[in-house]
CSV table of C-alpha atoms in Angstrom, one decimal:
chain,number,residue,atom,x,y,z
A,547,MET,CA,19.1,4.2,-2.1
A,548,SER,CA,19.3,0.7,-0.8
A,549,ASP,CA,18.2,-2.1,-3.1
A,550,ARG,CA,16.2,-3.5,-0.2
A,551,PHE,CA,12.9,-2.0,0.9
A,552,PRO,CA,13.6,-0.6,4.4
A,553,TYR,CA,10.3,-1.9,5.8
A,554,ALA,CA,10.6,-5.4,4.3
A,555,GLY,CA,9.4,-8.0,6.8
A,556,GLN,CA,7.0,-5.6,8.5
A,557,ALA,CA,3.2,-5.3,8.3
A,558,PHE,CA,1.0,-2.3,8.8
A,559,ILE,CA,-2.7,-1.6,9.0
A,560,ILE,CA,-4.0,1.4,7.1
A,561,LYS,CA,-7.3,3.0,8.0
A,562,MET,CA,-8.4,5.2,5.1
A,563,ASP,CA,-10.6,8.3,5.4
A,564,ASN,CA,-13.3,6.6,3.3
A,565,GLY,CA,-13.6,3.8,5.9
A,566,LEU,CA,-11.5,1.2,4.0
A,567,GLU,CA,-9.1,-0.8,6.2
A,568,VAL,CA,-6.3,-2.9,4.8
A,569,LYS,CA,-3.3,-4.8,6.1
A,570,ASN,CA,-0.2,-4.4,4.0
A,571,ALA,CA,2.5,-7.0,4.8
A,572,TYR,CA,5.9,-6.5,3.1
A,573,HIS,CA,7.6,-9.8,2.6
A,574,PRO,CA,11.2,-10.2,3.8
A,575,ASP,CA,12.3,-10.4,0.1
A,576,GLY,CA,11.4,-6.6,-0.2
A,577,LYS,CA,9.7,-7.3,-3.5
A,578,THR,CA,6.3,-8.8,-2.6
A,579,ILE,CA,3.4,-7.4,-0.6
A,580,THR,CA,0.4,-9.3,0.9
A,581,ILE,CA,-2.7,-7.1,0.8
A,582,GLU,CA,-5.6,-8.2,3.1
A,583,PHE,CA,-8.9,-6.3,3.0
A,584,LEU,CA,-10.2,-6.0,6.6
A,585,ASN,CA,-13.6,-4.6,5.7
A,586,GLY,CA,-15.9,-3.4,2.9
A,587,ASP,CA,-16.9,-5.2,-0.3
A,588,LEU,CA,-13.5,-7.1,-0.5
A,589,LEU,CA,-13.5,-8.2,3.2
A,590,GLY,CA,-11.4,-11.3,3.5
A,591,THR,CA,-9.7,-10.9,0.1
A,592,VAL,CA,-6.0,-11.6,0.4
A,593,MET,CA,-3.5,-11.2,-2.5
A,594,ASP,CA,0.3,-11.5,-2.9
A,595,VAL,CA,1.7,-9.3,-5.6
A,596,PRO,CA,5.0,-7.8,-6.5
A,597,PHE,CA,5.6,-4.1,-5.7
A,598,THR,CA,8.0,-1.4,-6.6
A,599,TRP,CA,9.2,1.4,-4.4
A,600,ARG,CA,11.2,4.6,-4.3
A,601,GLU,CA,12.2,6.8,-1.4
A,602,VAL,CA,11.2,10.5,-1.8
A,603,ALA,CA,11.8,13.6,0.2
A,604,GLY,CA,10.7,13.9,3.9
A,605,GLY,CA,10.8,10.3,4.8
A,606,PHE,CA,8.0,9.4,2.3
A,607,PHE,CA,8.1,6.2,0.1
A,608,MET,CA,6.3,5.8,-3.2
A,609,VAL,CA,5.0,2.3,-3.3
A,610,SER,CA,3.1,0.8,-6.2
A,611,TRP,CA,1.6,-2.4,-7.4
A,612,GLN,CA,-1.0,-4.0,-9.7
A,613,GLU,CA,-3.5,-6.2,-7.8
A,614,SER,CA,-4.4,-9.7,-9.0
A,615,ASP,CA,-7.7,-8.3,-10.4
A,616,LYS,CA,-5.5,-5.8,-12.5
A,617,ASN,CA,-6.5,-2.7,-10.4
A,618,THR,CA,-3.6,-0.4,-9.8
A,619,VAL,CA,-2.5,1.2,-6.5
A,620,VAL,CA,0.1,3.9,-5.7
A,621,HIS,CA,0.8,4.9,-2.1
A,622,CYS,CA,2.9,7.7,-0.8
A,623,ASP,CA,3.6,6.5,2.7
A,624,ASN,CA,5.5,7.9,5.7
A,625,PHE,CA,5.8,5.0,8.1
A,626,GLU,CA,7.4,7.1,10.8
A,627,GLN,CA,4.7,9.8,10.7
A,628,GLN,CA,2.0,7.1,10.1
A,629,ILE,CA,0.6,8.9,7.1
A,630,SER,CA,-0.6,7.2,3.9
A,631,TYR,CA,-1.8,8.9,0.7
A,632,ALA,CA,-3.3,6.3,-1.7
A,633,TYR,CA,-4.4,6.5,-5.3
A,634,TYR,CA,-6.4,3.5,-6.6
A,635,THR,CA,-7.7,2.9,-10.2
A,636,THR,CA,-10.0,0.1,-11.0
A,637,MET,CA,-10.2,-1.7,-14.4
A,638,GLN,CA,-13.6,-0.1,-14.8
A,639,GLY,CA,-12.0,3.4,-14.7
A,640,ASP,CA,-13.1,4.3,-11.2
A,641,PHE,CA,-10.4,6.5,-9.5
A,642,TYR,CA,-10.1,6.9,-5.7
A,643,VAL,CA,-7.9,9.3,-3.8
A,644,MET,CA,-7.6,8.4,-0.1
A,645,GLU,CA,-5.7,9.5,3.0
A,646,GLY,CA,-5.1,7.3,5.9
A,647,LYS,CA,-3.4,6.5,9.2
A,648,ILE,CA,-0.8,3.8,9.4
A,649,SER,CA,-0.5,1.6,12.5
């Protein structure tokens, strides 16, 4: 495994099955992500946070981070097949399982 995230310097829009749309922009450093909420209650919210990643089987990447509001996110993304599986836990204990299309 390379030490550098293969999609560093690229940005993707993810449209989740619950209607949520976000833009995830991976910084060229391969260690920071900018998350921008494109709709919903958090519309216009932008945060830069560190992320970790690991390549798994079948071209999927596990990508995780803790948002500035302390909510946690884990994605299992296949950028070539344009598939995203996301798991989101809020500080209040709400848990969301989502599936989306990456573009």
